[in-house]
Amino acid sequence: MKNRKNLIPFEKLKADLMKNPEFVREYEQLQPEFAIARAIINARIKKKVSQAELAKRMRTGQAVVSRLEGATASPSLSLLKRLADALNLKLEIRFT
């Protein structure tokens, strides 16, 4: 664990990065994707369902669920509906 002293806590890294206006602009533009990912993760955990089980219920692959939760894919409305159905939830979309 010799290299452990070189690790930077996430909070410090984020605070340092947030001093850069270009980073802040990009960070804010990605907030909808991150909000969707957080909502998916929270719903799946609340329902006590694994990624693999959710994928099975959605009739898709576990990698699809992983990409959704990692915010590396922009889900279609039909995919979000299938996800909501698989978790027996209602899908609501809002503009604020």
PDB file of N, CA and C in Angstrom:
ATOM      1  N   MET A   1       0.834  -1.199   0.000  1.00  0.00           N
ATOM      2  CA  MET A   1       0.000   0.000   0.000  1.00  0.00           C
ATOM      3  C   MET A   1       0.874   1.256   0.000  1.00  0.00           C
ATOM      4  N   LYS A   2       2.043   1.142  -0.538  1.00  0.00           N
ATOM      5  CA  LYS A   2       2.971   2.254  -0.580  1.00  0.00           C
ATOM      6  C   LYS A   2       2.410   3.416  -1.406  1.00  0.00           C
ATOM      7  N   ASN A   3       1.706   3.146  -2.482  1.00  0.00           N
ATOM      8  CA  ASN A   3       1.185   4.188  -3.365  1.00  0.00           C
ATOM      9  C   ASN A   3      -0.063   4.874  -2.826  1.00  0.00           C
ATOM     10  N   ARG A   4      -0.621   4.358  -1.756  1.00  0.00           N
ATOM     11  CA  ARG A   4      -1.861   4.907  -1.208  1.00  0.00           C
ATOM     12  C   ARG A   4      -1.722   6.378  -0.847  1.00  0.00           C
ATOM     13  N   LYS A   5      -0.560   6.810  -0.423  1.00  0.00           N
ATOM     14  CA  LYS A   5      -0.383   8.201  -0.029  1.00  0.00           C
ATOM     15  C   LYS A   5      -0.486   9.154  -1.223  1.00  0.00           C
ATOM     16  N   ASN A   6      -0.410   8.635  -2.436  1.00  0.00           N
ATOM     17  CA  ASN A   6      -0.514   9.461  -3.631  1.00  0.00           C
ATOM     18  C   ASN A   6      -1.953   9.615  -4.124  1.00  0.00           C
ATOM     19  N   LEU A   7      -2.885   8.943  -3.487  1.00  0.00           N
ATOM     20  CA  LEU A   7      -4.284   9.034  -3.905  1.00  0.00           C
ATOM     21  C   LEU A   7      -4.880  10.368  -3.481  1.00  0.00           C
ATOM     22  N   ILE A   8      -5.764  10.894  -4.334  1.00  0.00           N
ATOM     23  CA  ILE A   8      -6.444  12.155  -4.047  1.00  0.00           C
ATOM     24  C   ILE A   8      -7.903  11.845  -3.782  1.00  0.00           C
ATOM     25  N   PRO A   9      -8.462  12.311  -2.673  1.00  0.00           N
ATOM     26  CA  PRO A   9      -9.890  12.073  -2.418  1.00  0.00           C
ATOM     27  C   PRO A   9     -10.729  12.702  -3.529  1.00  0.00           C
ATOM     28  N   PHE A  10     -11.818  12.030  -3.886  1.00  0.00           N
ATOM     29  CA  PHE A  10     -12.690  12.505  -4.957  1.00  0.00           C
ATOM     30  C   PHE A  10     -13.166  13.928  -4.701  1.00  0.00           C
ATOM     31  N   GLU A  11     -13.526  14.242  -3.467  1.00  0.00           N
ATOM     32  CA  GLU A  11     -14.052  15.565  -3.144  1.00  0.00           C
ATOM     33  C   GLU A  11     -13.032  16.654  -3.470  1.00  0.00           C
ATOM     34  N   LYS A  12     -11.754  16.404  -3.170  1.00  0.00           N
ATOM     35  CA  LYS A  12     -10.703  17.382  -3.464  1.00  0.00           C
ATOM     36  C   LYS A  12     -10.498  17.505  -4.970  1.00  0.00           C
ATOM     37  N   LEU A  13     -10.474  16.385  -5.666  1.00  0.00           N
ATOM     38  CA  LEU A  13     -10.313  16.407  -7.112  1.00  0.00           C
ATOM     39  C   LEU A  13     -11.442  17.196  -7.762  1.00  0.00           C
ATOM     40  N   LYS A  14     -12.678  16.917  -7.348  1.00  0.00           N
ATOM     41  CA  LYS A  14     -13.825  17.620  -7.909  1.00  0.00           C
ATOM     42  C   LYS A  14     -13.750  19.110  -7.608  1.00  0.00           C
ATOM     43  N   ALA A  15     -13.389  19.469  -6.378  1.00  0.00           N
ATOM     44  CA  ALA A  15     -13.282  20.885  -6.008  1.00  0.00           C
ATOM     45  C   ALA A  15     -12.233  21.582  -6.870  1.00  0.00           C
ATOM     46  N   ASP A  16     -11.112  20.926  -7.099  1.00  0.00           N
ATOM     47  CA  ASP A  16     -10.060  21.500  -7.945  1.00  0.00           C
ATOM     48  C   ASP A  16     -10.549  21.666  -9.380  1.00  0.00           C
ATOM     49  N   LEU A  17     -11.225  20.641  -9.907  1.00  0.00           N
ATOM     50  CA  LEU A  17     -11.718  20.708 -11.275  1.00  0.00           C
ATOM     51  C   LEU A  17     -12.802  21.770 -11.448  1.00  0.00           C
ATOM     52  N   MET A  18     -13.615  21.967 -10.429  1.00  0.00           N
ATOM     53  CA  MET A  18     -14.717  22.932 -10.508  1.00  0.00           C
ATOM     54  C   MET A  18     -14.214  24.377 -10.548  1.00  0.00           C
ATOM     55  N   LYS A  19     -12.930  24.590 -10.362  1.00  0.00           N
ATOM     56  CA  LYS A  19     -12.344  25.933 -10.491  1.00  0.00           C
ATOM     57  C   LYS A  19     -12.129  26.301 -11.954  1.00  0.00           C
ATOM     58  N   ASN A  20     -12.214  25.298 -12.826  1.00  0.00           N
ATOM     59  CA  ASN A  20     -11.999  25.496 -14.260  1.00  0.00           C
ATOM     60  C   ASN A  20     -13.360  25.747 -14.931  1.00  0.00           C
ATOM     61  N   PRO A  21     -13.584  26.958 -15.474  1.00  0.00           N
ATOM     62  CA  PRO A  21     -14.890  27.270 -16.084  1.00  0.00           C
ATOM     63  C   PRO A  21     -15.282  26.326 -17.219  1.00  0.00           C
ATOM     64  N   GLU A  22     -14.316  25.877 -18.014  1.00  0.00           N
ATOM     65  CA  GLU A  22     -14.627  24.954 -19.101  1.00  0.00           C
ATOM     66  C   GLU A  22     -15.109  23.616 -18.551  1.00  0.00           C
ATOM     67  N   PHE A  23     -14.471  23.134 -17.478  1.00  0.00           N
ATOM     68  CA  PHE A  23     -14.902  21.892 -16.836  1.00  0.00           C
ATOM     69  C   PHE A  23     -16.311  22.054 -16.284  1.00  0.00           C
ATOM     70  N   VAL A  24     -16.576  23.181 -15.631  1.00  0.00           N
ATOM     71  CA  VAL A  24     -17.899  23.428 -15.042  1.00  0.00           C
ATOM     72  C   VAL A  24     -18.967  23.410 -16.123  1.00  0.00           C
ATOM     73  N   ARG A  25     -18.684  24.030 -17.272  1.00  0.00           N
ATOM     74  CA  ARG A  25     -19.641  24.042 -18.380  1.00  0.00           C
ATOM     75  C   ARG A  25     -19.962  22.623 -18.854  1.00  0.00           C
ATOM     76  N   GLU A  26     -18.926  21.823 -19.055  1.00  0.00           N
ATOM     77  CA  GLU A  26     -19.116  20.433 -19.505  1.00  0.00           C
ATOM     78  C   GLU A  26     -19.840  19.609 -18.446  1.00  0.00           C
ATOM     79  N   TYR A  27     -19.461  19.803 -17.187  1.00  0.00           N
ATOM     80  CA  TYR A  27     -20.072  19.087 -16.064  1.00  0.00           C
ATOM     81  C   TYR A  27     -21.578  19.371 -16.013  1.00  0.00           C
ATOM     82  N   GLU A  28     -21.932  20.638 -16.157  1.00  0.00           N
ATOM     83  CA  GLU A  28     -23.345  21.017 -16.104  1.00  0.00           C
ATOM     84  C   GLU A  28     -24.124  20.473 -17.300  1.00  0.00           C
ATOM     85  N   GLN A  29     -23.481  20.396 -18.461  1.00  0.00           N
ATOM     86  CA  GLN A  29     -24.156  19.850 -19.639  1.00  0.00           C
ATOM     87  C   GLN A  29     -24.456  18.366 -19.491  1.00  0.00           C
ATOM     88  N   LEU A  30     -23.667  17.661 -18.684  1.00  0.00           N
ATOM     89  CA  LEU A  30     -23.866  16.220 -18.502  1.00  0.00           C
ATOM     90  C   LEU A  30     -24.822  15.880 -17.357  1.00  0.00           C
ATOM     91  N   GLN A  31     -25.325  16.865 -16.654  1.00  0.00           N
ATOM     92  CA  GLN A  31     -26.191  16.596 -15.513  1.00  0.00           C
ATOM     93  C   GLN A  31     -27.435  15.790 -15.854  1.00  0.00           C
ATOM     94  N   PRO A  32     -28.110  16.015 -16.984  1.00  0.00           N
ATOM     95  CA  PRO A  32     -29.278  15.168 -17.283  1.00  0.00           C
ATOM     96  C   PRO A  32     -28.914  13.685 -17.408  1.00  0.00           C
ATOM     97  N   GLU A  33     -27.787  13.384 -18.054  1.00  0.00           N
ATOM     98  CA  GLU A  33     -27.360  11.990 -18.188  1.00  0.00           C
ATOM     99  C   GLU A  33     -27.064  11.377 -16.823  1.00  0.00           C
ATOM    100  N   PHE A  34     -26.379  12.151 -15.967  1.00  0.00           N
ATOM    101  CA  PHE A  34     -26.061  11.648 -14.632  1.00  0.00           C
ATOM    102  C   PHE A  34     -27.321  11.483 -13.789  1.00  0.00           C
ATOM    103  N   ALA A  35     -28.288  12.378 -13.958  1.00  0.00           N
ATOM    104  CA  ALA A  35     -29.545  12.271 -13.204  1.00  0.00           C
ATOM    105  C   ALA A  35     -30.300  11.010 -13.600  1.00  0.00           C
ATOM    106  N   ILE A  36     -30.317  10.696 -14.892  1.00  0.00           N
ATOM    107  CA  ILE A  36     -30.971   9.472 -15.352  1.00  0.00           C
ATOM    108  C   ILE A  36     -30.262   8.251 -14.771  1.00  0.00           C
ATOM    109  N   ALA A  37     -28.939   8.249 -14.838  1.00  0.00           N
ATOM    110  CA  ALA A  37     -28.168   7.114 -14.307  1.00  0.00           C
ATOM    111  C   ALA A  37     -28.437   6.928 -12.816  1.00  0.00           C
ATOM    112  N   ARG A  38     -28.416   8.029 -12.057  1.00  0.00           N
ATOM    113  CA  ARG A  38     -28.682   7.943 -10.603  1.00  0.00           C
ATOM    114  C   ARG A  38     -30.078   7.395 -10.343  1.00  0.00           C
ATOM    115  N   ALA A  39     -31.062   7.869 -11.111  1.00  0.00           N
ATOM    116  CA  ALA A  39     -32.445   7.409 -10.922  1.00  0.00           C
ATOM    117  C   ALA A  39     -32.569   5.918 -11.202  1.00  0.00           C
ATOM    118  N   ILE A  40     -31.900   5.449 -12.245  1.00  0.00           N
ATOM    119  CA  ILE A  40     -31.942   4.017 -12.579  1.00  0.00           C
ATOM    120  C   ILE A  40     -31.302   3.195 -11.462  1.00  0.00           C
ATOM    121  N   ILE A  41     -30.125   3.610 -11.034  1.00  0.00           N
ATOM    122  CA  ILE A  41     -29.419   2.881  -9.965  1.00  0.00           C
ATOM    123  C   ILE A  41     -30.268   2.850  -8.697  1.00  0.00           C
ATOM    124  N   ASN A  42     -30.786   4.014  -8.299  1.00  0.00           N
ATOM    125  CA  ASN A  42     -31.576   4.081  -7.061  1.00  0.00           C
ATOM    126  C   ASN A  42     -32.829   3.211  -7.138  1.00  0.00           C
ATOM    127  N   ALA A  43     -33.512   3.237  -8.287  1.00  0.00           N
ATOM    128  CA  ALA A  43     -34.725   2.428  -8.444  1.00  0.00           C
ATOM    129  C   ALA A  43     -34.390   0.942  -8.393  1.00  0.00           C
ATOM    130  N   ARG A  44     -33.326   0.548  -9.065  1.00  0.00           N
ATOM    131  CA  ARG A  44     -32.945  -0.867  -9.089  1.00  0.00           C
ATOM    132  C   ARG A  44     -32.559  -1.343  -7.691  1.00  0.00           C
ATOM    133  N   ILE A  45     -31.794  -0.543  -6.982  1.00  0.00           N
ATOM    134  CA  ILE A  45     -31.373  -0.930  -5.625  1.00  0.00           C
ATOM    135  C   ILE A  45     -32.574  -0.971  -4.677  1.00  0.00           C
ATOM    136  N   LYS A  46     -33.458   0.014  -4.794  1.00  0.00           N
ATOM    137  CA  LYS A  46     -34.653   0.044  -3.938  1.00  0.00           C
ATOM    138  C   LYS A  46     -35.507  -1.207  -4.143  1.00  0.00           C
ATOM    139  N   LYS A  47     -35.565  -1.683  -5.388  1.00  0.00           N
ATOM    140  CA  LYS A  47     -36.339  -2.888  -5.698  1.00  0.00           C
ATOM    141  C   LYS A  47     -35.547  -4.172  -5.430  1.00  0.00           C
ATOM    142  N   LYS A  48     -34.280  -4.011  -5.007  1.00  0.00           N
ATOM    143  CA  LYS A  48     -33.398  -5.142  -4.672  1.00  0.00           C
ATOM    144  C   LYS A  48     -33.239  -6.093  -5.860  1.00  0.00           C
ATOM    145  N   VAL A  49     -32.917  -5.494  -7.013  1.00  0.00           N
ATOM    146  CA  VAL A  49     -32.763  -6.247  -8.254  1.00  0.00           C
ATOM    147  C   VAL A  49     -31.336  -6.039  -8.753  1.00  0.00           C
ATOM    148  N   SER A  50     -30.689  -7.106  -9.166  1.00  0.00           N
ATOM    149  CA  SER A  50     -29.343  -6.997  -9.732  1.00  0.00           C
ATOM    150  C   SER A  50     -29.429  -6.485 -11.166  1.00  0.00           C
ATOM    151  N   GLN A  51     -28.294  -6.037 -11.689  1.00  0.00           N
ATOM    152  CA  GLN A  51     -28.258  -5.620 -13.093  1.00  0.00           C
ATOM    153  C   GLN A  51     -28.664  -6.781 -13.997  1.00  0.00           C
ATOM    154  N   ALA A  52     -28.160  -7.968 -13.682  1.00  0.00           N
ATOM    155  CA  ALA A  52     -28.465  -9.139 -14.505  1.00  0.00           C
ATOM    156  C   ALA A  52     -29.963  -9.451 -14.490  1.00  0.00           C
ATOM    157  N   GLU A  53     -30.581  -9.378 -13.324  1.00  0.00           N
ATOM    158  CA  GLU A  53     -32.014  -9.656 -13.220  1.00  0.00           C
ATOM    159  C   GLU A  53     -32.826  -8.583 -13.945  1.00  0.00           C
ATOM    160  N   LEU A  54     -32.425  -7.333 -13.799  1.00  0.00           N
ATOM    161  CA  LEU A  54     -33.131  -6.257 -14.498  1.00  0.00           C
ATOM    162  C   LEU A  54     -33.027  -6.454 -16.010  1.00  0.00           C
ATOM    163  N   ALA A  55     -31.848  -6.786 -16.479  1.00  0.00           N
ATOM    164  CA  ALA A  55     -31.653  -7.026 -17.915  1.00  0.00           C
ATOM    165  C   ALA A  55     -32.554  -8.156 -18.395  1.00  0.00           C
ATOM    166  N   LYS A  56     -32.636  -9.209 -17.615  1.00  0.00           N
ATOM    167  CA  LYS A  56     -33.486 -10.348 -17.975  1.00  0.00           C
ATOM    168  C   LYS A  56     -34.947  -9.917 -18.078  1.00  0.00           C
ATOM    169  N   ARG A  57     -35.400  -9.125 -17.107  1.00  0.00           N
ATOM    170  CA  ARG A  57     -36.782  -8.649 -17.120  1.00  0.00           C
ATOM    171  C   ARG A  57     -37.049  -7.725 -18.314  1.00  0.00           C
ATOM    172  N   MET A  58     -36.015  -6.991 -18.732  1.00  0.00           N
ATOM    173  CA  MET A  58     -36.147  -6.064 -19.857  1.00  0.00           C
ATOM    174  C   MET A  58     -35.937  -6.754 -21.201  1.00  0.00           C
ATOM    175  N   ARG A  59     -35.516  -8.013 -21.138  1.00  0.00           N
ATOM    176  CA  ARG A  59     -35.177  -8.786 -22.346  1.00  0.00           C
ATOM    177  C   ARG A  59     -34.052  -8.109 -23.134  1.00  0.00           C
ATOM    178  N   THR A  60     -33.000  -7.797 -22.389  1.00  0.00           N
ATOM    179  CA  THR A  60     -31.804  -7.212 -22.975  1.00  0.00           C
ATOM    180  C   THR A  60     -30.592  -7.774 -22.247  1.00  0.00           C
ATOM    181  N   GLY A  61     -29.419  -7.313 -22.588  1.00  0.00           N
ATOM    182  CA  GLY A  61     -28.205  -7.793 -21.948  1.00  0.00           C
ATOM    183  C   GLY A  61     -27.828  -6.964 -20.730  1.00  0.00           C
ATOM    184  N   GLN A  62     -27.092  -7.582 -19.831  1.00  0.00           N
ATOM    185  CA  GLN A  62     -26.627  -6.885 -18.629  1.00  0.00           C
ATOM    186  C   GLN A  62     -25.746  -5.703 -18.990  1.00  0.00           C
ATOM    187  N   ALA A  63     -25.017  -5.790 -20.093  1.00  0.00           N
ATOM    188  CA  ALA A  63     -24.151  -4.689 -20.527  1.00  0.00           C
ATOM    189  C   ALA A  63     -24.961  -3.428 -20.829  1.00  0.00           C
ATOM    190  N   VAL A  64     -26.184  -3.600 -21.305  1.00  0.00           N
ATOM    191  CA  VAL A  64     -27.047  -2.450 -21.589  1.00  0.00           C
ATOM    192  C   VAL A  64     -27.373  -1.727 -20.285  1.00  0.00           C
ATOM    193  N   VAL A  65     -27.726  -2.483 -19.258  1.00  0.00           N
ATOM    194  CA  VAL A  65     -28.040  -1.889 -17.955  1.00  0.00           C
ATOM    195  C   VAL A  65     -26.794  -1.208 -17.398  1.00  0.00           C
ATOM    196  N   SER A  66     -25.659  -1.848 -17.533  1.00  0.00           N
ATOM    197  CA  SER A  66     -24.401  -1.268 -17.055  1.00  0.00           C
ATOM    198  C   SER A  66     -24.101   0.058 -17.752  1.00  0.00           C
ATOM    199  N   ARG A  67     -24.305   0.111 -19.055  1.00  0.00           N
ATOM    200  CA  ARG A  67     -24.067   1.365 -19.792  1.00  0.00           C
ATOM    201  C   ARG A  67     -25.040   2.455 -19.344  1.00  0.00           C
ATOM    202  N   LEU A  68     -26.283   2.087 -19.097  1.00  0.00           N
ATOM    203  CA  LEU A  68     -27.252   3.069 -18.604  1.00  0.00           C
ATOM    204  C   LEU A  68     -26.834   3.624 -17.256  1.00  0.00           C
ATOM    205  N   GLU A  69     -26.423   2.737 -16.366  1.00  0.00           N
ATOM    206  CA  GLU A  69     -26.033   3.162 -15.023  1.00  0.00           C
ATOM    207  C   GLU A  69     -24.696   3.901 -15.019  1.00  0.00           C
ATOM    208  N   GLY A  70     -23.881   3.659 -16.016  1.00  0.00           N
ATOM    209  CA  GLY A  70     -22.599   4.347 -16.115  1.00  0.00           C
ATOM    210  C   GLY A  70     -22.693   5.644 -16.902  1.00  0.00           C
ATOM    211  N   ALA A  71     -23.878   5.974 -17.354  1.00  0.00           N
ATOM    212  CA  ALA A  71     -24.132   7.190 -18.132  1.00  0.00           C
ATOM    213  C   ALA A  71     -23.284   7.233 -19.398  1.00  0.00           C
ATOM    214  N   THR A  72     -23.008   6.062 -19.960  1.00  0.00           N
ATOM    215  CA  THR A  72     -22.237   6.019 -21.203  1.00  0.00           C
ATOM    216  C   THR A  72     -23.137   5.757 -22.410  1.00  0.00           C
ATOM    217  N   ALA A  73     -24.439   5.764 -22.182  1.00  0.00           N
ATOM    218  CA  ALA A  73     -25.391   5.579 -23.268  1.00  0.00           C
ATOM    219  C   ALA A  73     -26.577   6.511 -23.032  1.00  0.00           C
ATOM    220  N   SER A  74     -27.122   7.037 -24.094  1.00  0.00           N
ATOM    221  CA  SER A  74     -28.323   7.861 -23.999  1.00  0.00           C
ATOM    222  C   SER A  74     -29.522   6.970 -24.298  1.00  0.00           C
ATOM    223  N   PRO A  75     -30.316   6.666 -23.285  1.00  0.00           N
ATOM    224  CA  PRO A  75     -31.422   5.734 -23.499  1.00  0.00           C
ATOM    225  C   PRO A  75     -32.557   6.348 -24.309  1.00  0.00           C
ATOM    226  N   SER A  76     -33.174   5.521 -25.100  1.00  0.00           N
ATOM    227  CA  SER A  76     -34.372   5.950 -25.828  1.00  0.00           C
ATOM    228  C   SER A  76     -35.552   5.938 -24.858  1.00  0.00           C
ATOM    229  N   LEU A  77     -36.598   6.615 -25.235  1.00  0.00           N
ATOM    230  CA  LEU A  77     -37.807   6.623 -24.412  1.00  0.00           C
ATOM    231  C   LEU A  77     -38.377   5.215 -24.283  1.00  0.00           C
ATOM    232  N   SER A  78     -38.330   4.438 -25.361  1.00  0.00           N
ATOM    233  CA  SER A  78     -38.864   3.071 -25.304  1.00  0.00           C
ATOM    234  C   SER A  78     -38.044   2.203 -24.341  1.00  0.00           C
ATOM    235  N   LEU A  79     -36.736   2.413 -24.294  1.00  0.00           N
ATOM    236  CA  LEU A  79     -35.910   1.640 -23.358  1.00  0.00           C
ATOM    237  C   LEU A  79     -36.224   2.035 -21.915  1.00  0.00           C
ATOM    238  N   LEU A  80     -36.426   3.326 -21.675  1.00  0.00           N
ATOM    239  CA  LEU A  80     -36.788   3.770 -20.326  1.00  0.00           C
ATOM    240  C   LEU A  80     -38.152   3.217 -19.913  1.00  0.00           C
ATOM    241  N   LYS A  81     -39.084   3.133 -20.865  1.00  0.00           N
ATOM    242  CA  LYS A  81     -40.396   2.536 -20.562  1.00  0.00           C
ATOM    243  C   LYS A  81     -40.245   1.066 -20.195  1.00  0.00           C
ATOM    244  N   ARG A  82     -39.423   0.338 -20.948  1.00  0.00           N
ATOM    245  CA  ARG A  82     -39.191  -1.082 -20.638  1.00  0.00           C
ATOM    246  C   ARG A  82     -38.550  -1.237 -19.273  1.00  0.00           C
ATOM    247  N   LEU A  83     -37.638  -0.339 -18.945  1.00  0.00           N
ATOM    248  CA  LEU A  83     -36.977  -0.392 -17.640  1.00  0.00           C
ATOM    249  C   LEU A  83     -38.003  -0.154 -16.530  1.00  0.00           C
ATOM    250  N   ALA A  84     -38.829   0.868 -16.700  1.00  0.00           N
ATOM    251  CA  ALA A  84     -39.859   1.159 -15.697  1.00  0.00           C
ATOM    252  C   ALA A  84     -40.810  -0.023 -15.536  1.00  0.00           C
ATOM    253  N   ASP A  85     -41.223  -0.614 -16.631  1.00  0.00           N
ATOM    254  CA  ASP A  85     -42.110  -1.783 -16.573  1.00  0.00           C
ATOM    255  C   ASP A  85     -41.425  -2.945 -15.855  1.00  0.00           C
ATOM    256  N   ALA A  86     -40.143  -3.144 -16.142  1.00  0.00           N
ATOM    257  CA  ALA A  86     -39.400  -4.253 -15.523  1.00  0.00           C
ATOM    258  C   ALA A  86     -39.292  -4.087 -14.015  1.00  0.00           C
ATOM    259  N   LEU A  87     -39.298  -2.844 -13.552  1.00  0.00           N
ATOM    260  CA  LEU A  87     -39.221  -2.584 -12.111  1.00  0.00           C
ATOM    261  C   LEU A  87     -40.595  -2.279 -11.517  1.00  0.00           C
ATOM    262  N   ASN A  88     -41.647  -2.410 -12.343  1.00  0.00           N
ATOM    263  CA  ASN A  88     -43.017  -2.131 -11.907  1.00  0.00           C
ATOM    264  C   ASN A  88     -43.136  -0.701 -11.366  1.00  0.00           C
ATOM    265  N   LEU A  89     -42.581   0.227 -12.147  1.00  0.00           N
ATOM    266  CA  LEU A  89     -42.601   1.636 -11.781  1.00  0.00           C
ATOM    267  C   LEU A  89     -43.270   2.444 -12.889  1.00  0.00           C
ATOM    268  N   LYS A  90     -43.629   3.685 -12.565  1.00  0.00           N
ATOM    269  CA  LYS A  90     -44.205   4.609 -13.530  1.00  0.00           C
ATOM    270  C   LYS A  90     -43.081   5.538 -13.996  1.00  0.00           C
ATOM    271  N   LEU A  91     -42.964   5.752 -15.288  1.00  0.00           N
ATOM    272  CA  LEU A  91     -41.963   6.641 -15.853  1.00  0.00           C
ATOM    273  C   LEU A  91     -42.558   8.047 -15.941  1.00  0.00           C
ATOM    274  N   GLU A  92     -41.865   9.036 -15.363  1.00  0.00           N
ATOM    275  CA  GLU A  92     -42.267  10.429 -15.448  1.00  0.00           C
ATOM    276  C   GLU A  92     -41.087  11.230 -15.964  1.00  0.00           C
ATOM    277  N   ILE A  93     -41.350  12.119 -16.888  1.00  0.00           N
ATOM    278  CA  ILE A  93     -40.304  12.991 -17.435  1.00  0.00           C
ATOM    279  C   ILE A  93     -40.751  14.432 -17.191  1.00  0.00           C
ATOM    280  N   ARG A  94     -39.816  15.258 -16.679  1.00  0.00           N
ATOM    281  CA  ARG A  94     -40.166  16.646 -16.353  1.00  0.00           C
ATOM    282  C   ARG A  94     -39.131  17.604 -16.889  1.00  0.00           C
ATOM    283  N   PHE A  95     -39.588  18.778 -17.229  1.00  0.00           N
ATOM    284  CA  PHE A  95     -38.719  19.906 -17.544  1.00  0.00           C
ATOM    285  C   PHE A  95     -38.892  20.911 -16.421  1.00  0.00           C
ATOM    286  N   THR A  96     -37.786  21.410 -15.891  1.00  0.00           N
ATOM    287  CA  THR A  96     -37.889  22.408 -14.819  1.00  0.00           C
ATOM    288  C   THR A  96     -37.098  23.650 -15.172  1.00  0.00           C
TER     289      THR A  96
END
